[in-house]
PDB file of C-alpha atoms in Angstrom:
ATOM      1  CA  UNK A  12      66.359  88.279 114.747  1.00  0.00           C
ATOM      2  CA  UNK A  13      62.938  89.497 115.042  1.00  0.00           C
ATOM      3  CA  UNK A  14      61.792  92.805 112.479  1.00  0.00           C
ATOM      4  CA  UNK A  15      61.079  95.079 114.889  1.00  0.00           C
ATOM      5  CA  UNK A  16      64.974  95.743 116.272  1.00  0.00           C
ATOM      6  CA  UNK A  17      65.986  94.701 112.730  1.00  0.00           C
ATOM      7  CA  UNK A  18      64.468  98.121 112.046  1.00  0.00           C
ATOM      8  CA  UNK A  19      65.111  99.660 115.228  1.00  0.00           C
ATOM      9  CA  UNK A  20      68.965  98.723 114.454  1.00  0.00           C
ATOM     10  CA  UNK A  21      68.937 100.378 111.449  1.00  0.00           C
ATOM     11  CA  UNK A  22      67.440 103.454 112.502  1.00  0.00           C
ATOM     12  CA  UNK A  23      70.068 103.256 115.210  1.00  0.00           C
ATOM     13  CA  UNK A  24      73.169 103.099 111.979  1.00  0.00           C
ATOM     14  CA  UNK A  25      71.017 105.696 109.719  1.00  0.00           C
ATOM     15  CA  UNK A  26      71.629 108.101 112.569  1.00  0.00           C
ATOM     16  CA  UNK A  27      74.944 107.673 112.696  1.00  0.00           C
ATOM     17  CA  UNK A  28      75.632 108.464 109.170  1.00  0.00           C
ATOM     18  CA  UNK A  29      73.714 111.380 109.370  1.00  0.00           C
ATOM     19  CA  UNK A  30      75.669 112.259 112.701  1.00  0.00           C
ATOM     20  CA  UNK A  31      79.161 111.430 110.110  1.00  0.00           C
ATOM     21  CA  UNK A  32      77.724 113.229 107.310  1.00  0.00           C
ATOM     22  CA  UNK A  33      78.195 116.794 109.123  1.00  0.00           C
ATOM     23  CA  UNK A  34      81.133 118.368 108.050  1.00  0.00           C
ATOM     24  CA  UNK A  35      83.738 118.040 109.765  1.00  0.00           C
ATOM     25  CA  UNK A  36      82.333 116.344 112.289  1.00  0.00           C
ATOM     26  CA  UNK A  37      84.030 115.616 115.907  1.00  0.00           C
ATOM     27  CA  UNK A  38      84.193 112.289 117.973  1.00  0.00           C
ATOM     28  CA  UNK A  39      80.503 111.234 117.684  1.00  0.00           C
ATOM     29  CA  UNK A  40      79.364 109.571 121.143  1.00  0.00           C
ATOM     30  CA  UNK A  41      76.958 106.701 122.147  1.00  0.00           C
ATOM     31  CA  UNK A  42      75.540 110.039 124.669  1.00  0.00           C
ATOM     32  CA  UNK A  43      75.174 112.152 121.653  1.00  0.00           C
ATOM     33  CA  UNK A  44      73.951 108.997 118.949  1.00  0.00           C
ATOM     34  CA  UNK A  45      71.684 108.434 122.225  1.00  0.00           C
ATOM     35  CA  UNK A  46      70.437 112.126 121.664  1.00  0.00           C
ATOM     36  CA  UNK A  47      69.876 111.613 118.083  1.00  0.00           C
ATOM     37  CA  UNK A  48      67.321 109.041 119.003  1.00  0.00           C
ATOM     38  CA  UNK A  49      65.660 110.805 121.997  1.00  0.00           C
ATOM     39  CA  UNK A  50      66.038 107.574 123.488  1.00  0.00           C
ATOM     40  CA  UNK A  51      68.981 105.917 126.808  1.00  0.00           C
ATOM     41  CA  UNK A  52      72.075 105.297 125.834  1.00  0.00           C
ATOM     42  CA  UNK A  53      71.382 101.329 127.481  1.00  0.00           C
ATOM     43  CA  UNK A  54      68.189 101.275 124.945  1.00  0.00           C
ATOM     44  CA  UNK A  55      71.162 101.436 122.103  1.00  0.00           C
ATOM     45  CA  UNK A  56      73.415  98.314 123.779  1.00  0.00           C
ATOM     46  CA  UNK A  57      70.599  96.931 123.744  1.00  0.00           C
ATOM     47  CA  UNK A  58      71.281  96.294 119.256  1.00  0.00           C
ATOM     48  CA  UNK A  59      74.491  96.727 120.680  1.00  0.00           C
ATOM     49  CA  UNK A  60      77.232  95.281 122.521  1.00  0.00           C
ATOM     50  CA  UNK A  61      79.703  98.370 121.934  1.00  0.00           C
ATOM     51  CA  UNK A  62      80.388 101.208 120.238  1.00  0.00           C
ATOM     52  CA  UNK A  63      82.326  99.391 118.292  1.00  0.00           C
ATOM     53  CA  UNK A  64      80.053  96.439 116.739  1.00  0.00           C
ATOM     54  CA  UNK A  65      78.198  99.923 115.960  1.00  0.00           C
ATOM     55  CA  UNK A  66      80.577 100.743 114.174  1.00  0.00           C
ATOM     56  CA  UNK A  67      81.668  97.021 112.598  1.00  0.00           C
ATOM     57  CA  UNK A  68      77.399  96.990 110.905  1.00  0.00           C
ATOM     58  CA  UNK A  69      78.555  99.921 109.025  1.00  0.00           C
ATOM     59  CA  UNK A  70      82.243  98.592 108.241  1.00  0.00           C
ATOM     60  CA  UNK A  71      80.245  95.735 107.217  1.00  0.00           C
ATOM     61  CA  UNK A  72      77.201  97.316 105.501  1.00  0.00           C
ATOM     62  CA  UNK A  73      80.325  99.011 102.926  1.00  0.00           C
ATOM     63  CA  UNK A  74      81.723  96.062 102.574  1.00  0.00           C
ATOM     64  CA  UNK A  75      78.841  94.069 101.605  1.00  0.00           C
ATOM     65  CA  UNK A  76      77.803  96.470  98.644  1.00  0.00           C
ATOM     66  CA  UNK A  77      81.266  98.075  96.801  1.00  0.00           C
ATOM     67  CA  UNK A  78      82.568  94.327  97.233  1.00  0.00           C
ATOM     68  CA  UNK A  79      79.294  93.882  95.219  1.00  0.00           C
ATOM     69  CA  UNK A  80      79.920  96.312  93.070  1.00  0.00           C
ATOM     70  CA  UNK A  81      83.244  95.874  91.951  1.00  0.00           C
ATOM     71  CA  UNK A  82      82.441  91.382  91.424  1.00  0.00           C
ATOM     72  CA  UNK A  83      78.909  92.673  89.505  1.00  0.00           C
ATOM     73  CA  UNK A  84      81.860  95.227  87.146  1.00  0.00           C
ATOM     74  CA  UNK A  85      84.581  92.665  86.997  1.00  0.00           C
ATOM     75  CA  UNK A  86      81.749  89.750  85.900  1.00  0.00           C
ATOM     76  CA  UNK A  87      80.101  92.018  84.037  1.00  0.00           C
ATOM     77  CA  UNK A  88      82.966  93.681  81.809  1.00  0.00           C
ATOM     78  CA  UNK A  89      85.408  91.905  79.560  1.00  0.00           C
ATOM     79  CA  UNK A  90      87.355  94.760  78.754  1.00  0.00           C
ATOM     80  CA  UNK A  91      90.652  95.013  81.807  1.00  0.00           C
ATOM     81  CA  UNK A  92      91.069  98.729  81.390  1.00  0.00           C
ATOM     82  CA  UNK A  93      86.703  99.469  81.523  1.00  0.00           C
ATOM     83  CA  UNK A  94      86.583  97.706  83.982  1.00  0.00           C
ATOM     84  CA  UNK A  95      89.154  99.073  85.612  1.00  0.00           C
ATOM     85  CA  UNK A  96      88.018 102.361  85.211  1.00  0.00           C
ATOM     86  CA  UNK A  97      84.782 101.627  86.168  1.00  0.00           C
ATOM     87  CA  UNK A  98      85.199 100.273  88.978  1.00  0.00           C
ATOM     88  CA  UNK A  99      87.424 102.797  90.230  1.00  0.00           C
ATOM     89  CA  UNK A 100      84.262 104.991  89.023  1.00  0.00           C
ATOM     90  CA  UNK A 101      82.228 102.553  91.275  1.00  0.00           C
ATOM     91  CA  UNK A 102      84.557 103.131  94.731  1.00  0.00           C
ATOM     92  CA  UNK A 103      84.806 107.478  94.561  1.00  0.00           C
ATOM     93  CA  UNK A 104      80.257 106.537  93.103  1.00  0.00           C
ATOM     94  CA  UNK A 105      79.970 104.653  96.477  1.00  0.00           C
ATOM     95  CA  UNK A 106      82.402 107.566  98.749  1.00  0.00           C
ATOM     96  CA  UNK A 107      80.650 110.825  96.964  1.00  0.00           C
ATOM     97  CA  UNK A 108      76.749 109.488  97.528  1.00  0.00           C
ATOM     98  CA  UNK A 109      78.071 108.193 101.272  1.00  0.00           C
ATOM     99  CA  UNK A 110      79.800 110.714 102.813  1.00  0.00           C
ATOM    100  CA  UNK A 111      79.192 109.668 106.390  1.00  0.00           C
ATOM    101  CA  UNK A 112      81.042 106.002 105.684  1.00  0.00           C
ATOM    102  CA  UNK A 113      82.957 107.832 103.857  1.00  0.00           C
ATOM    103  CA  UNK A 114      84.721 109.222 107.224  1.00  0.00           C
ATOM    104  CA  UNK A 115      84.786 105.730 108.098  1.00  0.00           C
ATOM    105  CA  UNK A 116      86.907 104.245 105.280  1.00  0.00           C
ATOM    106  CA  UNK A 117      89.333 107.607 105.354  1.00  0.00           C
ATOM    107  CA  UNK A 118      89.600 106.655 109.453  1.00  0.00           C
ATOM    108  CA  UNK A 119      88.906 109.867 110.416  1.00  0.00           C
ATOM    109  CA  UNK A 120      85.971 108.951 112.101  1.00  0.00           C
ATOM    110  CA  UNK A 121      88.233 105.770 114.073  1.00  0.00           C
ATOM    111  CA  UNK A 122      90.725 108.170 115.171  1.00  0.00           C
ATOM    112  CA  UNK A 123      89.544 107.472 119.222  1.00  0.00           C
ATOM    113  CA  UNK A 124      87.901 104.633 118.704  1.00  0.00           C
ATOM    114  CA  UNK A 125      88.765 100.459 119.527  1.00  0.00           C
ATOM    115  CA  UNK A 126      91.638 100.263 117.237  1.00  0.00           C
ATOM    116  CA  UNK A 127      90.008  97.427 115.819  1.00  0.00           C
ATOM    117  CA  UNK A 128      87.981  98.843 113.680  1.00  0.00           C
ATOM    118  CA  UNK A 129      90.809 100.364 111.540  1.00  0.00           C
ATOM    119  CA  UNK A 130      91.999  96.451 110.926  1.00  0.00           C
ATOM    120  CA  UNK A 131      88.710  96.078 109.774  1.00  0.00           C
ATOM    121  CA  UNK A 132      88.512  98.995 107.640  1.00  0.00           C
ATOM    122  CA  UNK A 133      92.070  98.112 106.419  1.00  0.00           C
ATOM    123  CA  UNK A 134      90.684  94.651 105.713  1.00  0.00           C
ATOM    124  CA  UNK A 135      88.399  95.879 103.936  1.00  0.00           C
ATOM    125  CA  UNK A 136      90.947  98.117 101.042  1.00  0.00           C
ATOM    126  CA  UNK A 137      93.040  94.753 100.597  1.00  0.00           C
ATOM    127  CA  UNK A 138      90.438  93.197  99.559  1.00  0.00           C
ATOM    128  CA  UNK A 139      89.309  96.583  97.058  1.00  0.00           C
ATOM    129  CA  UNK A 140      93.241  96.107  96.041  1.00  0.00           C
ATOM    130  CA  UNK A 141      92.571  92.752  95.232  1.00  0.00           C
ATOM    131  CA  UNK A 142      90.163  93.280  92.465  1.00  0.00           C
ATOM    132  CA  UNK A 143      91.384  95.692  91.219  1.00  0.00           C
ATOM    133  CA  UNK A 144      94.709  94.095  90.822  1.00  0.00           C
ATOM    134  CA  UNK A 145      93.171  90.698  89.221  1.00  0.00           C
ATOM    135  CA  UNK A 146      91.210  93.735  86.184  1.00  0.00           C
ATOM    136  CA  UNK A 147      94.958  94.750  85.918  1.00  0.00           C
ATOM    137  CA  UNK A 148      96.277  92.126  84.729  1.00  0.00           C
ATOM    138  CA  UNK A 149      93.357  91.663  82.700  1.00  0.00           C
ATOM    139  CA  UNK A 150      94.754  93.980  80.961  1.00  0.00           C
ATOM    140  CA  UNK A 151      98.212  93.741  80.800  1.00  0.00           C
ATOM    141  CA  UNK A 152      97.125  90.157  79.964  1.00  0.00           C
ATOM    142  CA  UNK A 153      95.813  92.041  76.921  1.00  0.00           C
ATOM    143  CA  UNK A 154      98.200  94.189  75.245  1.00  0.00           C
ATOM    144  CA  UNK A 155      96.253  97.266  76.380  1.00  0.00           C
ATOM    145  CA  UNK A 156      97.087  98.656  79.722  1.00  0.00           C
ATOM    146  CA  UNK A 157     101.117  99.020  79.074  1.00  0.00           C
ATOM    147  CA  UNK A 158     103.023  98.868  82.505  1.00  0.00           C
ATOM    148  CA  UNK A 159     105.694 100.678  82.303  1.00  0.00           C
ATOM    149  CA  UNK A 160     109.188  99.747  83.961  1.00  0.00           C
ATOM    150  CA  UNK A 161     108.841  96.168  86.065  1.00  0.00           C
ATOM    151  CA  UNK A 162     106.161  97.442  87.614  1.00  0.00           C
ATOM    152  CA  UNK A 163     103.557  95.314  87.706  1.00  0.00           C
ATOM    153  CA  UNK A 164      99.570  94.304  88.618  1.00  0.00           C
ATOM    154  CA  UNK A 165     100.155  94.814  91.907  1.00  0.00           C
ATOM    155  CA  UNK A 166     101.702  97.716  91.930  1.00  0.00           C
ATOM    156  CA  UNK A 167      99.680  99.139  89.630  1.00  0.00           C
ATOM    157  CA  UNK A 168      96.431  98.658  91.857  1.00  0.00           C
ATOM    158  CA  UNK A 169      98.555  99.442  94.906  1.00  0.00           C
ATOM    159  CA  UNK A 170      99.371 103.049  93.090  1.00  0.00           C
ATOM    160  CA  UNK A 171      94.941 103.174  91.844  1.00  0.00           C
ATOM    161  CA  UNK A 172      94.060 102.675  95.376  1.00  0.00           C
ATOM    162  CA  UNK A 173      95.541 104.794  96.731  1.00  0.00           C
ATOM    163  CA  UNK A 174      94.928 107.071  94.375  1.00  0.00           C
ATOM    164  CA  UNK A 175      91.293 106.387  95.986  1.00  0.00           C
ATOM    165  CA  UNK A 176      92.171 107.497  99.220  1.00  0.00           C
ATOM    166  CA  UNK A 177      93.387 110.159  98.688  1.00  0.00           C
ATOM    167  CA  UNK A 178      90.304 111.589  97.141  1.00  0.00           C
ATOM    168  CA  UNK A 179      88.177 110.122 100.264  1.00  0.00           C
ATOM    169  CA  UNK A 180      90.053 111.648 101.809  1.00  0.00           C
ATOM    170  CA  UNK A 181      90.223 115.157 100.119  1.00  0.00           C
ATOM    171  CA  UNK A 182      86.095 115.036 100.255  1.00  0.00           C
ATOM    172  CA  UNK A 183      86.594 114.543 103.898  1.00  0.00           C
ATOM    173  CA  UNK A 184      88.727 117.847 104.244  1.00  0.00           C
ATOM    174  CA  UNK A 185      86.310 119.868 102.157  1.00  0.00           C
ATOM    175  CA  UNK A 186      83.464 118.741 104.244  1.00  0.00           C
ATOM    176  CA  UNK A 187      81.802 117.179 101.218  1.00  0.00           C
ATOM    177  CA  UNK A 188      82.918 120.097  98.916  1.00  0.00           C
ATOM    178  CA  UNK A 189      85.790 118.286  96.873  1.00  0.00           C
ATOM    179  CA  UNK A 190      83.956 115.525  94.598  1.00  0.00           C
ATOM    180  CA  UNK A 191      85.869 112.154  94.810  1.00  0.00           C
ATOM    181  CA  UNK A 192      83.916 112.099  90.767  1.00  0.00           C
ATOM    182  CA  UNK A 193      85.282 115.256  90.360  1.00  0.00           C
ATOM    183  CA  UNK A 194      87.335 115.275  86.282  1.00  0.00           C
ATOM    184  CA  UNK A 195      88.891 111.590  88.039  1.00  0.00           C
ATOM    185  CA  UNK A 196      88.752 110.812  84.110  1.00  0.00           C
ATOM    186  CA  UNK A 197      91.314 113.471  83.135  1.00  0.00           C
ATOM    187  CA  UNK A 198      93.747 111.635  85.956  1.00  0.00           C
ATOM    188  CA  UNK A 199      92.474 108.564  85.364  1.00  0.00           C
ATOM    189  CA  UNK A 200      94.889 109.618  82.269  1.00  0.00           C
ATOM    190  CA  UNK A 201      97.294 110.671  82.805  1.00  0.00           C
ATOM    191  CA  UNK A 202      97.636 107.019  85.314  1.00  0.00           C
ATOM    192  CA  UNK A 203      97.666 104.558  81.922  1.00  0.00           C
ATOM    193  CA  UNK A 204      93.915 104.678  81.738  1.00  0.00           C
TER     194      UNK A 204
END
């Protein structure tokens, strides 16, 4: 791909993200996106084959960054509980810094879009949960995390991922007012971290 094409794609994606960052934004159309870019819809389709392809690029970008962040933490932090806390903080901080992508990760921006986009987000959530499960298992094995009753690392990681998704959703519902990282540490303490 030529650098000029890459720059144009990046500009289109950045504009879409900016539009998604508007609190309580409705459905974003390619016509509205083209208008923001001061170009025709046909010009958008020269860079992306469909509106779904635009969202797929956003999801791929979020996936790459989140997995890189969580894998880096996994590689550099040996204590399972600290690893979990850092990974959870990274998930919250990512969305706090990228509110437009939060609307995509919660599915809010995808409600009227192609169903494969939500499937793609669900796969990302599963991958994130798997990384949390590995950290939880390491903490359980080291004795620093004591799950109640028969809860194992999979149940624990699922609970933590649901907690993260709830914080993301609250962020979108409040128009970016309820920051995902606000008072998250006392809540993690209640969850045994």
